[in-house]
Coordinates of C-alpha atoms and ligand atoms in Angstrom, one line a residue:
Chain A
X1421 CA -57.3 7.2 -49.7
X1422 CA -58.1 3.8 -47.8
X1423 CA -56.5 0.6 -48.5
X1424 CA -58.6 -2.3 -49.4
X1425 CA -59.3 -4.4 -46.5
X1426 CA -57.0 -6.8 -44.9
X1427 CA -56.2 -8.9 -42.3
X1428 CA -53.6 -7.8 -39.9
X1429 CA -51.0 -10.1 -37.7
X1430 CA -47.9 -8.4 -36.0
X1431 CA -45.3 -11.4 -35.8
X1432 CA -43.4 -11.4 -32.8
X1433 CA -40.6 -13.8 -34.1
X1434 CA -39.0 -14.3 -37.7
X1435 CA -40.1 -18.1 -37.6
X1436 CA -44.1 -17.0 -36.9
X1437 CA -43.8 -14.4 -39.6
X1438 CA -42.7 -17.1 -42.1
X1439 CA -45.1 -19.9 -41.0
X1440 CA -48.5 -17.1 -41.7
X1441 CA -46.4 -16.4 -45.0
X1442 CA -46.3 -19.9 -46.2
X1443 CA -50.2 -20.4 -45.1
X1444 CA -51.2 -17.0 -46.8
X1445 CA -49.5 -16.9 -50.4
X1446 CA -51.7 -13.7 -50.8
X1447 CA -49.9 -12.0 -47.9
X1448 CA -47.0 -9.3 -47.3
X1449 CA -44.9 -8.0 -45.2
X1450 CA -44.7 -4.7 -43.8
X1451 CA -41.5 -3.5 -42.7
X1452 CA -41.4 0.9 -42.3
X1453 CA -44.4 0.7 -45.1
X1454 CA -43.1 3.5 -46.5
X1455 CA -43.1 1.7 -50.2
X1456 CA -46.2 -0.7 -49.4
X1457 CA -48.7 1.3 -47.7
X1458 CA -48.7 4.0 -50.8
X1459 CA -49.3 1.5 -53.3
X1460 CA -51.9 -0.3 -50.9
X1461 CA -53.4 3.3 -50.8
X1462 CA -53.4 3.5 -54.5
X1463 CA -54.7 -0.4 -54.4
X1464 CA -51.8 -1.0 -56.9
X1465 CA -51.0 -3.5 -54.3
X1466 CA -54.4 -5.7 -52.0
X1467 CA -53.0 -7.9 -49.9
X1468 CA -55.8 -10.4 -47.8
X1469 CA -52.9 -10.3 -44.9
X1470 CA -50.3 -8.4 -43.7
X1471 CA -47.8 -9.6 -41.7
X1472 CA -46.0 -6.4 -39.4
X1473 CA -42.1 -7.3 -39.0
X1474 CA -41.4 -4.0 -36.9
X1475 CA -41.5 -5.0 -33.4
X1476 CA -39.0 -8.2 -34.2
X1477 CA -36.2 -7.2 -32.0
X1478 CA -33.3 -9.6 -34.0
X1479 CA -34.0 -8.1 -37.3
X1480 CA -33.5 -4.4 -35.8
X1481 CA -29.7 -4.9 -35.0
X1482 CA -26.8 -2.9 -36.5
X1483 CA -23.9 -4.5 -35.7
X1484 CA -20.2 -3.7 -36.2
X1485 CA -17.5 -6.0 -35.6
X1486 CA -13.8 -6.3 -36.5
X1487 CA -14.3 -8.0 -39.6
X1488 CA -18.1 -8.0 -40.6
X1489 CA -20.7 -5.3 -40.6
X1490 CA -24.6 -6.8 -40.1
X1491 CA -27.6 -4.6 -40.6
X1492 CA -30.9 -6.7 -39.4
X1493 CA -33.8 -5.9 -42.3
X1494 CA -35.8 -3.3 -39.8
X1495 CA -32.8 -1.4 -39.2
X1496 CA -34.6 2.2 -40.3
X1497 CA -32.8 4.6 -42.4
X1498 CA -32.5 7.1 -39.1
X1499 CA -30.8 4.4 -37.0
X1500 CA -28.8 3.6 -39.3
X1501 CA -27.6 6.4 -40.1
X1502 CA -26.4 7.7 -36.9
X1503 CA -24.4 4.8 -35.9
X1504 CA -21.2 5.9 -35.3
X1505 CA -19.3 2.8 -35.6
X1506 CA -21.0 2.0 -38.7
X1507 CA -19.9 5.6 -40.1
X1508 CA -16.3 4.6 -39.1
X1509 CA -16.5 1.9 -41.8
X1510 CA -18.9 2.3 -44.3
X1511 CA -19.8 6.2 -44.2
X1512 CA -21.2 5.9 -47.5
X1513 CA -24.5 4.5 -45.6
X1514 CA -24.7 7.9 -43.8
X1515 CA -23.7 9.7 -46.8
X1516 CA -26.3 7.9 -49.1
X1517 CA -29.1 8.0 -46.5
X1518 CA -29.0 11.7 -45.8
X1519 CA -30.3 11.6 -49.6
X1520 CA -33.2 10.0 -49.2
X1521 CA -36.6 11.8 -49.0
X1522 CA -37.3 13.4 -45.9
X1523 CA -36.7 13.6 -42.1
X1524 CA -40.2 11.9 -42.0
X1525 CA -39.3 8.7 -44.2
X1526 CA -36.5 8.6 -43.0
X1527 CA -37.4 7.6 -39.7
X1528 CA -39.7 5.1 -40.8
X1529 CA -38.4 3.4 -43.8
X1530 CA -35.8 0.5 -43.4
X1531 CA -32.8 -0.9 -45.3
X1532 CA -34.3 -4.3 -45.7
X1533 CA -37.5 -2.5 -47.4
X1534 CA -35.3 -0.9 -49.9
X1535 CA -33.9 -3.9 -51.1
X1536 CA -36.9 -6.1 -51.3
X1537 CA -38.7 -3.7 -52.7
X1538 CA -36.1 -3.4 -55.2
X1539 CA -37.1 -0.1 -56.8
X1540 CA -34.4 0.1 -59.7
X1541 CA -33.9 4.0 -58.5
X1542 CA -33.5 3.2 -55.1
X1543 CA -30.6 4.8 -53.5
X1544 CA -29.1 2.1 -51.6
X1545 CA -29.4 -0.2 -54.7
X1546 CA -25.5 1.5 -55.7
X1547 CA -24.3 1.2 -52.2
X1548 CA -25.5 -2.3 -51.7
X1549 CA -23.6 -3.3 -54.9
X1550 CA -20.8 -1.2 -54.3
X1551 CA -19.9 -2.3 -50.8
X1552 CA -20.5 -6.1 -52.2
X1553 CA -23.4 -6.5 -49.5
X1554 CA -24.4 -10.2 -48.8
X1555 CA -28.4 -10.9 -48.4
X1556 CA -29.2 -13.3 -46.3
X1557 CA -33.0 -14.6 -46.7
X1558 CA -34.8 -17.2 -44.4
X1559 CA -37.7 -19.8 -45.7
X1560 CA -38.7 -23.2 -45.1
X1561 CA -35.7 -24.3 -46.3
X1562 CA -33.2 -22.5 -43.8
X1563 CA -30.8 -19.9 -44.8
X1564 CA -28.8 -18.8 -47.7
X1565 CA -26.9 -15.8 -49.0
X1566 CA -27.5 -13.7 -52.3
X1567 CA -24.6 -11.7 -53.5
X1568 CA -26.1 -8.0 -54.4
X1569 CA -25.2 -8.9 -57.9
X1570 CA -27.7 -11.5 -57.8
X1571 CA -29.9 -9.3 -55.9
X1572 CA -31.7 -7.6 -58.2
X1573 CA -33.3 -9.5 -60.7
X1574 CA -35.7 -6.9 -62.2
X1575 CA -37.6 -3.7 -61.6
X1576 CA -39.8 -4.4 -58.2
X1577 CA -38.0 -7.8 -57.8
X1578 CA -35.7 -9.1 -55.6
X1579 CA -34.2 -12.8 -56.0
X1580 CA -35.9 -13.9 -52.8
X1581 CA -38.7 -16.6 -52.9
X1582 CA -42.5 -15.9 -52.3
X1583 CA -42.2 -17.8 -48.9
X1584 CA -39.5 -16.1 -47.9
X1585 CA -38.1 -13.2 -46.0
X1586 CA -35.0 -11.4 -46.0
X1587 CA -33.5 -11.1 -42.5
X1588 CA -30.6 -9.3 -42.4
X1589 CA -27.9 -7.3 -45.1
X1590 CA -24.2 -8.0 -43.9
X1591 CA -20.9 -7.1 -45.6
X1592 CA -17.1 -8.0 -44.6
X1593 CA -14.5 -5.3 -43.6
X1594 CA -12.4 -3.8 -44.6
X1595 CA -14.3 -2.1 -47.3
X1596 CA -11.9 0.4 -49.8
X1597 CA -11.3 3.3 -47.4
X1598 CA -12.4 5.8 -50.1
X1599 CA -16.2 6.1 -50.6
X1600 CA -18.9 8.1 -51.5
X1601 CA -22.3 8.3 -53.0
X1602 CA -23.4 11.3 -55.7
X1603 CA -27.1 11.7 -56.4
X1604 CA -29.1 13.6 -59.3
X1605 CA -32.5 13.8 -58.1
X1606 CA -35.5 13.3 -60.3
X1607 CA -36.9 17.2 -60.0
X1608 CA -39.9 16.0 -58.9
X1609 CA -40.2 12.7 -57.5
X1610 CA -36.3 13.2 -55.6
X1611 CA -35.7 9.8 -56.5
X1612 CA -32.3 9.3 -58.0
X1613 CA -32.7 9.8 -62.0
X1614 CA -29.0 8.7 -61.4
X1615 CA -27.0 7.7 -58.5
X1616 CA -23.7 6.3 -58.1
X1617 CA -21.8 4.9 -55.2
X1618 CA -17.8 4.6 -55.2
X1619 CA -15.4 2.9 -53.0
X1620 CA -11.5 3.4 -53.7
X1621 CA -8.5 2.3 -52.2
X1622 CA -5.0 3.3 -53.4
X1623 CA -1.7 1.8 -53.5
X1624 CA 1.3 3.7 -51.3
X1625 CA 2.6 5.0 -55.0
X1626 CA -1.0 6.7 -55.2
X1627 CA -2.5 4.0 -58.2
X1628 CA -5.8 2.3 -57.8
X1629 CA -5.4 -0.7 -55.8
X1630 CA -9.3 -1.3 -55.7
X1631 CA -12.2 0.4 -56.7
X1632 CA -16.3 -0.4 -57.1
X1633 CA -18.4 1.9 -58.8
X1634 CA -22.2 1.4 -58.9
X1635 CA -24.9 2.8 -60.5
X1636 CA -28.7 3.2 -59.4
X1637 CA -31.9 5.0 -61.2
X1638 CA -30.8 5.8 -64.8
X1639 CA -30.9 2.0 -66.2
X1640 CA -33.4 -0.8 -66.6
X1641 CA -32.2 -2.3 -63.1
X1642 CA -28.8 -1.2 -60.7
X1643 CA -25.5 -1.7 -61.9
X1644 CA -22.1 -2.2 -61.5
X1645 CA -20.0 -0.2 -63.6
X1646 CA -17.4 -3.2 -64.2
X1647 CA -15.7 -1.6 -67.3
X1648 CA -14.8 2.0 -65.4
X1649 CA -13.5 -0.4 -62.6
X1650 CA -10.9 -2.4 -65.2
X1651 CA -10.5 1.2 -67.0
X1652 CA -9.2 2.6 -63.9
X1653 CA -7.3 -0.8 -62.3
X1654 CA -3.9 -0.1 -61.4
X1655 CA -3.7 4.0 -62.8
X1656 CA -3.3 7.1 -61.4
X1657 CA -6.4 9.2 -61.2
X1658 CA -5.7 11.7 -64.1
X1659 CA -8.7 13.3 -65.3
X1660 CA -8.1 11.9 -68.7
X1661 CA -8.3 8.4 -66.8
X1662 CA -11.3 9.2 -65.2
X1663 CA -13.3 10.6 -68.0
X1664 CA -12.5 7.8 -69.7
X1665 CA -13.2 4.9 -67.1
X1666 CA -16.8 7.3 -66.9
X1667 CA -17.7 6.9 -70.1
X1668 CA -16.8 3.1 -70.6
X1669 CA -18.7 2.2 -67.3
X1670 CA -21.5 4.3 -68.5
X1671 CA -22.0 1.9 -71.7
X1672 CA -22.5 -0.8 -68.9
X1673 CA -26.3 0.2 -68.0
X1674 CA -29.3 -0.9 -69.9
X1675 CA -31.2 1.9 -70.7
X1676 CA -34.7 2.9 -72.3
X1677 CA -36.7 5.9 -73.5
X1678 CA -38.8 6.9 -70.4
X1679 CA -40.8 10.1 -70.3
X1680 CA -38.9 13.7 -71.5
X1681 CA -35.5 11.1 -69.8
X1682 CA -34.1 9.3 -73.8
X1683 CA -31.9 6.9 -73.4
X1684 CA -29.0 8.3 -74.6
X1685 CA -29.7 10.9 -71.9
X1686 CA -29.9 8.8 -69.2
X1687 CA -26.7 7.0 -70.4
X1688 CA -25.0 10.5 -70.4
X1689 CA -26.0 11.5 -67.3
X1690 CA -24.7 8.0 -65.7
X1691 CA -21.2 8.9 -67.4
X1692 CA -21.0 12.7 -66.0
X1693 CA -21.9 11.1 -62.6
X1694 CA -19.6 8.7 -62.5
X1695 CA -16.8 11.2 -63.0
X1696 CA -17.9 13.4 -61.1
X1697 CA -18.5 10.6 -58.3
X1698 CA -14.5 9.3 -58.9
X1699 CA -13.3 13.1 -58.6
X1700 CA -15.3 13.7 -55.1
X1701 CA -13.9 10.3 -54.0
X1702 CA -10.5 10.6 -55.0
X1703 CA -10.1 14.3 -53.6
X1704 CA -11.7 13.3 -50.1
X1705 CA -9.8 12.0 -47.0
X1706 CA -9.8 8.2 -45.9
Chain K
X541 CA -64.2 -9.5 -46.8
X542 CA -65.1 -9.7 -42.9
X543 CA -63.8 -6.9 -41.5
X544 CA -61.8 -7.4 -38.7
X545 CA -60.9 -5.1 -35.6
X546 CA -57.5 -4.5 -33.7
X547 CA -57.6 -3.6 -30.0
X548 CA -54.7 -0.5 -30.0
X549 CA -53.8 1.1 -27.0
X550 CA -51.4 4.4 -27.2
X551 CA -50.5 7.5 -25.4
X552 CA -52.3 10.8 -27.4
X553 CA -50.8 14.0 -26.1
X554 CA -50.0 11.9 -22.6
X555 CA -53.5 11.1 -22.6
X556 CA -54.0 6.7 -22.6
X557 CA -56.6 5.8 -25.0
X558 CA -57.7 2.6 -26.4
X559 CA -59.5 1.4 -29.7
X560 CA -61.3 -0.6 -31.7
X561 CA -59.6 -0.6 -35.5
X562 CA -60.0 -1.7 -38.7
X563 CA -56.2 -2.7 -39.6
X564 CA -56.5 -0.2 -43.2
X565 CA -57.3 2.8 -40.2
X566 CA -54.6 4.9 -41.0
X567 CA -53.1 7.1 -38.1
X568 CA -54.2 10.4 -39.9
X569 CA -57.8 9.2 -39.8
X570 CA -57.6 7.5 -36.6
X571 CA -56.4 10.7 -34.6
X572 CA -59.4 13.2 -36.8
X573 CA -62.3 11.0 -37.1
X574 CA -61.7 8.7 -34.2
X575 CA -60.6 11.2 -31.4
X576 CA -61.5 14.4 -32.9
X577 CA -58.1 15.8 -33.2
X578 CA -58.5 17.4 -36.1
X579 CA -55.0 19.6 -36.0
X580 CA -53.5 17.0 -38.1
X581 CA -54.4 17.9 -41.7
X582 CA -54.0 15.8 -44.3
X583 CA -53.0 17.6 -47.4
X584 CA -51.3 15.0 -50.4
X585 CA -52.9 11.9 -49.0
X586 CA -49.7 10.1 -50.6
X587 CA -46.7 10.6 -48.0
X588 CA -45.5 13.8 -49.9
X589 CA -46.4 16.7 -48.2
X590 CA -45.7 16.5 -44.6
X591 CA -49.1 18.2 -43.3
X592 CA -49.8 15.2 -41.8
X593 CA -46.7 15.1 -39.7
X594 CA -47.1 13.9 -35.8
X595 CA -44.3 12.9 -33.4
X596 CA -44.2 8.9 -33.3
X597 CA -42.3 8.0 -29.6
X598 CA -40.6 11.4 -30.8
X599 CA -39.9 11.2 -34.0
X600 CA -41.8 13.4 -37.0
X601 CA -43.7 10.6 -39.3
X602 CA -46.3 11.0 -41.8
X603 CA -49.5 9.8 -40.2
X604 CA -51.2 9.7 -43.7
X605 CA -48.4 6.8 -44.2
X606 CA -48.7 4.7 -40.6
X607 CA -51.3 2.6 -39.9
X608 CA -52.9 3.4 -36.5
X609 CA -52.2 -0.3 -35.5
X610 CA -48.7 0.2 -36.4
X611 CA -48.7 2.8 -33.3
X612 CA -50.0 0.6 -31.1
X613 CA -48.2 1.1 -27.2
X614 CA -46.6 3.8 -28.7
X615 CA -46.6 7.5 -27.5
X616 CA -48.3 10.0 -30.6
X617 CA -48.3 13.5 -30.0
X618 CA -49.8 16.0 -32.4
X619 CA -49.9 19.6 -32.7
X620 CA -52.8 19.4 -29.8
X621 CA -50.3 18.6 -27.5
X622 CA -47.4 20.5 -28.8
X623 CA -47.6 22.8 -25.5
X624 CA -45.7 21.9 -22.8
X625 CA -47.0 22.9 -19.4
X626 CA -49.6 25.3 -20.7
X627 CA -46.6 27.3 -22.4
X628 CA -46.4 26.8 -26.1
X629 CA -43.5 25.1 -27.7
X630 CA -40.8 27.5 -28.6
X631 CA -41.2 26.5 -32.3
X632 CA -45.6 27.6 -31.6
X633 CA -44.7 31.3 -30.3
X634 CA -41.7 31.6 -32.9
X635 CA -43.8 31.0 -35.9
X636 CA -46.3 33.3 -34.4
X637 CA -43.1 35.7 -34.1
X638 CA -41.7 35.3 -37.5
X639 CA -44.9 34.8 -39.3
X640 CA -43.8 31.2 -40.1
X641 CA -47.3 31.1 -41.7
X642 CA -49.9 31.8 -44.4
X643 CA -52.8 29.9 -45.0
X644 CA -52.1 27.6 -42.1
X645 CA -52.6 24.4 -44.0
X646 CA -49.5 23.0 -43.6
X647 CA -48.6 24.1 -40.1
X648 CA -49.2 21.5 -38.2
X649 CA -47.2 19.5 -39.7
X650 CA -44.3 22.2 -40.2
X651 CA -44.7 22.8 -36.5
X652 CA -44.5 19.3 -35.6
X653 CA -41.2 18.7 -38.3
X654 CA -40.1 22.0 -36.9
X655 CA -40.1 20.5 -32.7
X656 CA -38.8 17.2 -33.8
X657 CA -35.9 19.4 -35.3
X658 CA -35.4 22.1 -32.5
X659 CA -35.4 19.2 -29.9
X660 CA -33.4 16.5 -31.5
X661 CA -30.9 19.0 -33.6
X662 CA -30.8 22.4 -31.5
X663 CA -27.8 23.3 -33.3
X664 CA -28.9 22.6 -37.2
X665 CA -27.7 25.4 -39.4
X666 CA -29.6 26.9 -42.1
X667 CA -28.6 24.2 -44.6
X668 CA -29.6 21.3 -42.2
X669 CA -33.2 23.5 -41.4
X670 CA -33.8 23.5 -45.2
X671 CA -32.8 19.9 -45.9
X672 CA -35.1 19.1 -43.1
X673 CA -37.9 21.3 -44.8
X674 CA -37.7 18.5 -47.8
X675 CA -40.2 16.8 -45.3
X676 CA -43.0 20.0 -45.4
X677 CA -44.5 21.6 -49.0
X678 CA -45.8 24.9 -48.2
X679 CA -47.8 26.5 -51.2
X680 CA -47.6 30.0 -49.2
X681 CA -44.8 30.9 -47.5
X682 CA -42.0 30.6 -49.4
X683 CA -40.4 29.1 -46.3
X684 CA -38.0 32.2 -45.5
X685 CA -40.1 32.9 -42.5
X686 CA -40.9 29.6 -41.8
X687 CA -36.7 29.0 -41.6
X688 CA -36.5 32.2 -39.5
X689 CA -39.0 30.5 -37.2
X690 CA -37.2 27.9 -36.5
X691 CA -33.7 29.7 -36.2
X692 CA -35.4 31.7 -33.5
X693 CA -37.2 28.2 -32.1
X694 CA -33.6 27.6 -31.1
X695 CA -32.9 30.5 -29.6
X696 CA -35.5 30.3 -27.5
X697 CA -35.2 26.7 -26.9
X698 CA -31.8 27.6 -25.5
X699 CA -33.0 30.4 -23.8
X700 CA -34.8 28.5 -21.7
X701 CA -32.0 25.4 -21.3
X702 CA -34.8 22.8 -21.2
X703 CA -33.0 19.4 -20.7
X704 CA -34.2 16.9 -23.5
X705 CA -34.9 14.0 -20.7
X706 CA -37.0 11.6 -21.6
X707 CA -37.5 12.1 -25.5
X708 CA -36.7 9.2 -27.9
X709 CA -33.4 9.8 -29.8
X710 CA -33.6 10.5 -33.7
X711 CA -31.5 11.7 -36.2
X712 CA -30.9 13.0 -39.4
X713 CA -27.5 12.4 -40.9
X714 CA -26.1 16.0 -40.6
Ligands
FAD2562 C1 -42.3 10.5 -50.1 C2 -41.3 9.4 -50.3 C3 -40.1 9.6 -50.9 C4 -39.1 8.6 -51.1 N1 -37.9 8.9 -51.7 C5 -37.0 7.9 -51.8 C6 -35.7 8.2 -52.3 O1 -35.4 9.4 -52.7 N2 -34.8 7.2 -52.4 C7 -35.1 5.9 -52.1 O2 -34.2 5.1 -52.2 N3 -36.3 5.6 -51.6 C8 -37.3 6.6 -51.4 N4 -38.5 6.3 -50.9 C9 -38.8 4.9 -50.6 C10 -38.4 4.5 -49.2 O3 -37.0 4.5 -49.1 C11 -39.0 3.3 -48.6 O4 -39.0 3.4 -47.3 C12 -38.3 2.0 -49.0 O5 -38.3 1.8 -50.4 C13 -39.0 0.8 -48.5 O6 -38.7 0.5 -47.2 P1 -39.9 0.2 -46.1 O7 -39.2 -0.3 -44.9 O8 -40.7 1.4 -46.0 O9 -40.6 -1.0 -46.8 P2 -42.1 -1.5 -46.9 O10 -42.9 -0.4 -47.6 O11 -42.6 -1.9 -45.6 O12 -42.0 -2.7 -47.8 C14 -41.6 -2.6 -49.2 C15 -41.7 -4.0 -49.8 O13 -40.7 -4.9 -49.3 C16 -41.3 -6.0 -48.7 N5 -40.5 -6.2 -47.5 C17 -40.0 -5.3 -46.6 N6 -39.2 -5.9 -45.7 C18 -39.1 -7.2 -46.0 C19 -38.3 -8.3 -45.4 N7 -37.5 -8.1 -44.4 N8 -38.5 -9.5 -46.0 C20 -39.3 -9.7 -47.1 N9 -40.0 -8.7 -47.7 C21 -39.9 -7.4 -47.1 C22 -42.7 -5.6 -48.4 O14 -43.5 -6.8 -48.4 C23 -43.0 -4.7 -49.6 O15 -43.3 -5.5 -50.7 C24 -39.4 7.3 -50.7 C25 -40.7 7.0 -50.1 C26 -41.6 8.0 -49.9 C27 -42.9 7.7 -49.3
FES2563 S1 -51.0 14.1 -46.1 FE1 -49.5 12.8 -45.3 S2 -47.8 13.5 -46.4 FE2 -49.4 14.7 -47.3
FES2564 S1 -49.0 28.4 -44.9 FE1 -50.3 27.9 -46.5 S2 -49.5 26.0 -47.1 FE2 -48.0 26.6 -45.7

């Protein structure tokens, strides 16, 4: 399978990759390609030019500082994943990555890729939400932030303009000490039918002093679960509590009939994962 | 549309070669049609399968998913050049040893998965060797022996204490 034919410029700064975007409003960027070159295969997507981001050294970084963790838009899956001081912080990253296809994608595909192309079963969708990530997106205009809860604005879209980019995925520390990610993979496809991402910290009397939970792949787009989180403000983790808090953030997705998956299935699988999410959390070690 | 060509320039199998490509060439096609190394098989055609798998600066990709003019500068090798010195890699004689193979269709690429693996993770365990296998579909072997291989990849590998100078450093999460 060959893509249709297209014009190809490697951009060797963020500033020259923007300028061909805002001269070329049939053009895309490629990033690990491991989302875009399939569906230019398929021709689902036939862009006239492609503009390659990999060899842009700033938007490779992963940075970790006292109070601020900053993951440039290439960083790719791999890299990530094996940064130690990163894994000190926020090892739901490596925790979530590790679930992602393959060794092979893996090394290719990036973390900015996975939120612009804004796959509503993407696995990072729950951590990005989760961990409260900030996007930060570059056009004519300059800079400006996106929460993650603004992030994703439907299926395949991301809220960032057509002239713009997003350059870099940054979140403040400390995040809740407690985290984790639990994935149910489509038989088939591996892509999460559900997935949820949890981060938990506890008062010294052992109560929830904060907690996230965030779900990807069963709904109409990535959610947080915002009604488990109040459910389970300020309580002790009781099983009772948690099946409880699972089923209330569960009724937080938007869900549909979608192949032998109903609705109401989807919905119950979201609430058995998020249980069984809070219990993995809760029983592991800071 | 015009069809426009890319000078590339990479390392094959330490060999330099250059090119004339049409950005859609993808690396698959660009390392059968263009130099004739036709080890690389390309099975799904759509990034699932893992036949196609070459080392990218040392790390397994799926060439069927890279466009040759994304490998520009870059070192490729491919089962071709799997053999180091004239000797074949450890993962080469330990699939011949464990019968890591069937048909043959997908080793190639399970060889090529299979060095990354051995070289970057000598100590993976037999859950880590299978999670890596997600990468490979093999309608044959049922991948016991193909596991075995690589088990006995590492023994060899270690065997023979062969620093890991010089390679690009990847990583799975485990
Ligand atoms: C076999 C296979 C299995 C997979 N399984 C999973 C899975 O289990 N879970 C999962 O989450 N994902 C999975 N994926 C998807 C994978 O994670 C992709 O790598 C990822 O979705 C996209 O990242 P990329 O860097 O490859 O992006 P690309 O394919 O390069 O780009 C994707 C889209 O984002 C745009 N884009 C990329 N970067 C930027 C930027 N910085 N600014 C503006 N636009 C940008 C591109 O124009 C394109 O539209 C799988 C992919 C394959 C091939
Ligand atoms: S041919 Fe490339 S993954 Fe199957
Ligand atoms: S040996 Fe036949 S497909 Fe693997």
């Amino acid at each position: 399978m060959i893509p249709q034919s297209f014009r190809y410029h490697r951009a060797e700064t963020v500033d020259e990759a923007l300028r061909l975007l805002r001269q070329e409003p049939d053009a895309k960027i490629l990033a690990g390609g491991h989302s875009l070159l399939p569906l230019m295969k398929l021709r689902l997507a036939r862009p006239r030019l492609v503009i390659d981001i990999g060899r842009i050294a700033e938007l490779s970084r992963v940075e970790v500082s006292r109070d601020r963790v900053v993951l440039g838009a290439m960083a790719r899956y791999y890299q990530v994943a094996s940064h130690e001081a990163l894994a000190q912080v926020a090892p739901i990253m490596r925790e979530a990555i590790a679930v992602i296809a393959d060794p092979q994608v893996r090394h290719r595909g990036t973390v900015g890729g996975s939120a612009v192309h804004a796959d509503p079963t993407a696995d990072l969708a729950a951590v990005f939400l989760a961990t409260d990530a900030e996007f930060v997106v570059r056009g004519s205009q300059g800079e400006r932030r996106i929460a993650a809860q603004e992030w994703y604005v439907a299926p395949m879209m991301a809220a960032l303009g057509a002239d713009e980019m997003l350059c870099r995925i940054e979140w403040p520390l400390p995040l809740p000490a407690q985290q984790g990610y639990l994935k149910f993979p489509h038989p088939a496809s591996g892509y999460a039918l559900a997935g949820v991402a949890v981060l938990l910290s506890r008062a010294a009397d052992g109560r929830v002093d904060a907690v996230h939970v965030a779900v990807t792949g069963a709904g109409d787009l990535p959610f947080r679960a915002e009604s488990a989180e109040k459910a389970l403000a300020g309580q002790w983790l009781e099983p009772r509590v948690i099946a409880a808090a699972a089923e209330q953030g569960a009724a937080d997705g938007q869900y549909r009939d979608d192949g032998p998956y109903s609705a109401a299935y989807r919905q119950n699988l979201v609430r058995v994962m998020i249980q069984r999410a809070l219990l993995k959390v809760s029983e592991s070690s800071t | 549309m015009a069809e426009e060509r890319v000078a590339i320039q990479l390392i094959v199998n330490g060999r330099a070669v250059r090119g004339q490509v049409e950005p859609r060439m993808l690396l698959a096609y660009y390392l059968r049609d263009e130099l004739g190394l036709t080890g690389t098989h390309v099975g799904c055609d759509t990034s699932q399968c893992g036949a196609c798998t070459v080392l990218l600066d040392g790390l397994a990709v799926k060439s069927c998913t890279v466009l040759a003019v994304q490998a520009d500068g870059c070192h490729v090798t491919t089962v071709e050049g799997l053999a180091e010195d004239g000797q074949p890699h450890p993962v080469q004689q330990a699939f011949q040893e464990e019968h890591g193979l069937q048909c043959g269709f997908c080793t190639p690429g399970a060889l090529m998965l299979s060095a990354w693996l051995v070289d970057h993770h000598p100590q993976a365990d037999e859950a880590a060797i299978r999670e890596a296998l997600d990468g490979l579909i093999c309608r044959c072997t049922g991948y016991e022996n193909i596991v075995r291989a690589i088990q006995r990849a590492q023994a060899l590998r270690q065997e023979t204490a062969e620093p890991l100078a010089g390679r690009a450093q990847g990583g799975v999460s485990r």
